Amino acid sequence: MAKTTDPVALNNWYVVAALSNLAAGQTHRTRLLGQDISLRTGADGSPNCAEIEAGQPVREVEHIAVRYDFVWVCLGRPTQDIIDIPEIGDSGRRYIQRGRIGVATSGPRIIENFFDLSHFSFVHTGTLGGLNVTEVPPYAVDVRENGELWATECRFFQPKASSASDEGAEIAYQYRVPRPFIALIYKTSPSRPTDNDIIGLFIQPRDETDCIVHSFGLMWNWKNSDAEMLHFFHEVFAQDRSVLIHQLPKKLPLMPRREIPTHSDALSIAYRRWLDKSGLQFGVDREFAKSA
Ligand SMILES: [Fe+2]
């Protein structure tokens, strides 16, 4: 497909690379919103981005920035700033970039799966959930004054909440969805139960049903090596990925009538309404909803 014409999608910022993965003088080709792009770092280390047609750069991308050691691009006119994550840069937590993983589905499907509490026991058995405790206690959902969607007061018993866990624990969760293709989790830190670890997903939608997931962890974890932390994350995300690539329709239906929601879906329902209200067309299925 060609570059989307959806202004809501175009006017958002997206992570397209980790800055440290861009070798000086090398060109990194990737794709965003149906548009091939190339990234290249200049002599001063700052990246440039161009849209590519027939293998040739045809237009310099005006809106490019580096934040949190990720490279962000907006192919339209940004209507909002890149999200603020004040905890990055705080002393204490360890910041780790977790690489990029391709997933052949829409961005909204990936975000929805990320905050779905009810799949823990069945998809992440033994780590994020156990088959003996599958019920999701009620939680609160709200849209904040700044437009962000939040779920709070989520709790779940997890046998192994992170690579730093020594034993199972009741984990408190908050979910923050500041943009349609970005979500963050704040969850009780197993090694510092009075505080939380933060995990963020930045979705780079290559096309409507093909994405790259960039992510980071901000953890009270100084005992595991990077490799151990990445191994835990990859084990969990490989389980999510195997579910995600089989979900149909791949574009997220905004007003599903085929599925019967339960209270554990409160955030999912709110997310679909929030996307509907935003006017987003890219990666969502509005026709399916009508025909369902
Ligand atoms: Fe999951």
Coordinates of C-alpha atoms and ligand atoms in Angstrom, one line a residue:
M1 CA 0.0 0.0 0.0
A2 CA 1.0 3.6 -0.4
K3 CA 1.5 6.2 2.3
T4 CA -1.7 6.7 4.3
T5 CA -3.7 9.8 3.8
D6 CA -5.2 9.5 7.4
P7 CA -4.3 12.8 9.0
V8 CA -4.7 11.4 12.5
A9 CA -2.1 8.7 11.9
L10 CA 0.2 11.1 9.9
N11 CA 0.2 13.8 12.6
N12 CA 1.4 11.5 15.4
W13 CA 5.1 10.9 16.3
Y14 CA 6.4 7.4 16.0
V15 CA 9.6 5.7 17.1
V16 CA 11.4 4.3 14.0
A17 CA 14.7 3.2 15.5
A18 CA 16.9 3.1 18.6
L19 CA 19.5 5.8 18.1
S20 CA 22.3 3.5 19.3
N21 CA 21.4 1.0 16.6
L22 CA 22.1 3.5 13.8
A23 CA 25.7 3.1 12.8
A24 CA 27.4 6.4 11.7
G25 CA 27.4 6.8 7.9
Q26 CA 25.1 3.8 7.3
T27 CA 21.7 4.1 5.9
H28 CA 18.8 2.3 7.7
R29 CA 15.8 1.6 5.5
T30 CA 12.5 1.1 7.1
R31 CA 8.8 1.9 6.6
L32 CA 6.2 4.0 8.4
L33 CA 2.5 4.3 7.6
G34 CA 2.9 2.8 4.2
Q35 CA 5.8 5.0 3.3
D36 CA 9.4 3.7 2.8
I37 CA 11.9 5.9 4.6
S38 CA 15.6 6.0 5.2
L39 CA 17.5 7.1 8.3
R40 CA 21.1 8.2 8.3
T41 CA 23.1 9.8 11.1
G42 CA 25.2 12.8 10.2
A43 CA 28.8 13.6 11.4
D44 CA 27.4 15.1 14.6
G45 CA 25.5 12.0 15.4
S46 CA 22.1 13.5 14.7
P47 CA 19.8 11.5 12.4
N48 CA 18.2 12.6 9.2
C49 CA 15.2 11.0 7.5
A50 CA 13.9 10.9 3.9
E51 CA 10.9 9.5 2.2
I52 CA 11.9 7.0 -0.5
E53 CA 10.3 6.3 -3.8
A54 CA 11.6 3.8 -6.3
G55 CA 14.7 3.4 -4.2
Q56 CA 15.5 7.1 -4.2
P57 CA 15.1 9.8 -1.5
V58 CA 12.4 12.2 -2.7
R59 CA 11.6 14.3 0.3
E60 CA 13.4 15.2 3.5
V61 CA 11.3 14.5 6.5
E62 CA 11.0 17.7 8.4
H63 CA 9.8 16.4 11.8
I64 CA 12.5 14.2 13.3
A65 CA 13.7 14.2 16.9
V66 CA 15.7 12.1 19.4
R67 CA 14.2 11.4 22.8
Y68 CA 14.9 8.6 25.3
D69 CA 17.6 7.5 22.9
F70 CA 15.0 6.6 20.3
V71 CA 14.5 8.3 16.9
W72 CA 11.1 9.8 16.5
V73 CA 9.5 10.8 13.2
C74 CA 6.2 12.5 12.2
L75 CA 5.3 12.3 8.5
G76 CA 2.5 15.0 8.8
R77 CA 2.3 18.0 11.0
P78 CA 2.6 17.1 14.7
T79 CA -0.5 18.1 16.6
Q80 CA 1.1 17.1 20.0
D81 CA 4.5 16.9 21.5
I82 CA 6.4 13.6 21.8
I83 CA 5.1 12.1 25.0
D84 CA 6.7 13.0 28.3
I85 CA 8.0 10.1 30.4
P86 CA 9.4 12.0 33.4
E87 CA 10.6 8.8 35.1
I88 CA 13.3 8.3 32.4
G89 CA 16.2 10.2 33.8
D90 CA 15.1 9.8 37.4
S91 CA 17.9 8.2 39.3
G92 CA 17.3 4.7 40.6
R93 CA 15.6 2.7 37.9
R94 CA 17.6 1.1 35.2
Y95 CA 16.8 2.0 31.6
I96 CA 17.0 -0.7 29.1
Q97 CA 16.0 -0.7 25.4
R98 CA 14.6 -4.0 24.5
G99 CA 15.2 -4.1 20.7
R100 CA 12.6 -4.3 17.9
I101 CA 10.3 -7.1 17.0
G102 CA 8.1 -7.4 13.9
V103 CA 4.5 -8.4 14.4
A104 CA 2.1 -8.9 11.4
T105 CA -0.9 -7.3 12.8
S106 CA -2.3 -3.7 13.4
G107 CA -0.9 -1.4 16.0
P108 CA -4.1 -1.2 17.9
R109 CA -4.3 -5.0 18.2
I110 CA -0.8 -4.9 19.8
I111 CA -1.7 -2.1 22.2
E112 CA -4.9 -3.8 23.2
N113 CA -3.1 -7.1 23.9
F114 CA -0.5 -5.2 26.0
F115 CA -3.1 -4.0 28.5
D116 CA -5.3 -7.1 28.5
L117 CA -5.2 -8.5 32.0
S118 CA -7.4 -11.5 31.3
H119 CA -4.8 -13.3 29.0
F120 CA -2.0 -13.5 31.6
S121 CA -3.0 -16.9 33.1
F122 CA -3.6 -18.5 29.7
V123 CA -0.8 -17.0 27.6
H124 CA 1.9 -16.3 30.2
T125 CA 1.3 -19.3 32.4
G126 CA 4.0 -19.5 35.1
T127 CA 5.3 -16.0 34.7
L128 CA 2.6 -13.2 34.5
G129 CA -0.2 -15.5 35.5
G130 CA -1.1 -18.9 37.0
L131 CA -3.9 -21.2 36.1
N132 CA -5.0 -21.3 39.7
V133 CA -5.8 -17.5 39.7
T134 CA -7.5 -16.4 36.5
E135 CA -10.0 -13.9 37.6
V136 CA -9.4 -10.2 36.9
P137 CA -10.6 -8.0 39.8
P138 CA -12.5 -4.8 38.8
Y139 CA -10.4 -1.8 38.0
A140 CA -10.9 1.9 37.1
V141 CA -10.7 3.5 33.7
D142 CA -10.6 7.2 33.0
V143 CA -9.6 9.7 30.2
R144 CA -7.5 12.4 31.8
E145 CA -7.7 16.1 31.1
N146 CA -4.7 15.9 28.8
G147 CA -6.5 13.3 26.7
E148 CA -4.6 10.2 27.9
L149 CA -6.4 7.0 28.6
W150 CA -5.5 5.4 32.0
A151 CA -6.5 2.2 33.9
T152 CA -5.7 2.2 37.6
E153 CA -6.3 -0.1 40.6
C154 CA -5.5 -3.2 38.5
R155 CA -4.2 -6.1 40.6
F156 CA -3.1 -9.6 39.6
F157 CA -1.3 -12.4 41.2
Q158 CA 1.9 -13.2 39.2
P159 CA 4.1 -16.2 39.8
K160 CA 7.1 -14.4 38.2
A161 CA 6.4 -10.7 37.5
S162 CA 9.9 -9.9 36.1
S163 CA 13.3 -11.4 35.7
A164 CA 14.1 -10.1 39.2
S165 CA 11.3 -12.0 40.9
D166 CA 12.2 -14.7 43.5
E167 CA 8.6 -15.7 44.3
G168 CA 5.0 -15.0 43.3
A169 CA 3.4 -11.8 44.4
E170 CA 0.2 -9.7 44.1
I171 CA 1.2 -7.1 41.5
A172 CA -0.5 -3.7 41.2
Y173 CA -0.8 -2.3 37.7
Q174 CA -1.5 0.9 36.0
Y175 CA -1.8 1.4 32.3
R176 CA -1.2 4.6 30.5
V177 CA -2.2 5.0 26.8
P178 CA -1.1 8.5 25.8
R179 CA -1.3 8.0 22.1
P180 CA -3.1 5.5 19.8
F181 CA 0.2 3.5 19.2
I182 CA 1.9 4.0 22.5
A183 CA 1.3 2.3 25.8
L184 CA 3.1 2.1 29.2
I185 CA 2.7 -0.2 32.2
Y186 CA 3.5 0.8 35.7
K187 CA 3.7 -2.4 37.8
T188 CA 4.9 -3.2 41.3
S189 CA 8.6 -3.9 41.3
P190 CA 9.4 -7.3 42.7
S191 CA 12.7 -6.1 44.0
R192 CA 11.3 -2.9 45.5
P193 CA 7.6 -3.5 46.3
T194 CA 7.0 0.1 47.4
D195 CA 7.8 1.4 43.9
N196 CA 7.0 0.4 40.3
D197 CA 8.8 -0.8 37.2
I198 CA 7.8 0.8 33.9
I199 CA 7.5 -0.9 30.5
G200 CA 6.8 1.0 27.4
L201 CA 5.8 0.0 23.9
F202 CA 6.2 2.3 20.9
I203 CA 4.6 0.8 17.9
Q204 CA 6.0 1.7 14.5
P205 CA 3.2 0.8 12.0
R206 CA 4.9 -0.1 8.8
D207 CA 1.5 -0.7 7.2
E208 CA -2.0 -1.1 8.6
T209 CA -1.5 -4.7 9.5
D210 CA 2.3 -4.9 9.9
C211 CA 4.2 -3.3 12.7
I212 CA 7.6 -3.1 14.4
V213 CA 7.4 -3.0 18.2
H214 CA 10.1 -0.9 19.9
S215 CA 10.1 -1.1 23.7
F216 CA 12.0 -0.1 26.8
G217 CA 12.1 -1.2 30.5
L218 CA 12.7 1.1 33.4
M219 CA 13.3 -1.3 36.2
W220 CA 14.4 -1.4 39.8
N221 CA 16.6 -4.3 38.8
W222 CA 20.4 -4.2 39.3
K223 CA 20.8 -7.9 39.8
N224 CA 20.1 -9.3 36.3
S225 CA 22.3 -8.9 33.2
D226 CA 20.9 -7.1 30.2
A227 CA 20.8 -10.6 28.5
E228 CA 18.7 -12.0 31.4
M229 CA 16.3 -9.1 31.3
L230 CA 15.9 -9.4 27.5
H231 CA 15.5 -13.1 27.7
F232 CA 12.5 -12.7 30.1
F233 CA 11.0 -10.1 27.9
H234 CA 11.4 -12.1 24.7
E235 CA 9.9 -15.2 26.3
V236 CA 6.8 -13.2 27.3
F237 CA 6.6 -11.3 24.0
A238 CA 7.0 -14.4 21.9
Q239 CA 3.9 -15.7 23.6
D240 CA 2.0 -12.5 22.9
R241 CA 3.2 -12.5 19.3
S242 CA 2.0 -16.1 18.6
V243 CA -1.5 -15.0 19.7
L244 CA -1.5 -11.6 17.9
I245 CA -0.6 -12.9 14.5
H246 CA -3.7 -15.2 14.5
Q247 CA -6.2 -12.6 15.7
L248 CA -8.8 -11.7 13.1
P249 CA -9.7 -9.2 11.8
K250 CA -6.2 -7.8 12.0
K251 CA -7.4 -4.3 12.0
L252 CA -9.1 -3.5 15.3
P253 CA -12.9 -3.4 15.1
L254 CA -13.9 -0.2 16.9
M255 CA -17.5 -1.2 17.7
P256 CA -17.4 -5.0 18.1
R257 CA -20.8 -6.6 18.3
R258 CA -19.7 -10.2 17.9
E259 CA -17.8 -10.2 21.2
I260 CA -19.6 -10.1 24.5
P261 CA -17.6 -7.8 26.8
T262 CA -17.0 -8.6 30.5
H263 CA -15.8 -6.2 33.2
S264 CA -12.2 -7.4 32.5
D265 CA -12.6 -5.8 29.1
A266 CA -13.3 -2.3 30.5
L267 CA -10.0 -0.9 29.2
S268 CA -10.4 -2.5 25.8
I269 CA -13.9 -1.0 25.4
A270 CA -12.6 2.4 26.5
Y271 CA -9.6 2.2 24.1
R272 CA -11.9 1.4 21.2
R273 CA -14.2 4.3 22.0
W274 CA -11.2 6.6 22.5
L275 CA -9.8 5.6 19.1
D276 CA -13.2 6.0 17.5
K277 CA -13.5 9.5 18.9
S278 CA -9.9 10.4 17.8
G279 CA -11.0 9.9 14.1
L280 CA -8.2 7.4 13.5
Q281 CA -8.7 5.4 10.3
F282 CA -5.3 3.6 10.0
G283 CA -5.2 0.1 11.5
V284 CA -8.8 0.1 12.7
D285 CA -11.8 -1.5 11.1
R286 CA -14.9 0.6 11.0
E287 CA -16.6 -1.4 8.2
F288 CA -16.4 -4.6 10.1
A289 CA -18.3 -3.0 12.9
K290 CA -21.1 -2.0 10.6
S291 CA -21.4 -5.5 9.0
A292 CA -21.0 -7.5 12.2
Ligands
FE1 FE 0.9 -10.7 27.1

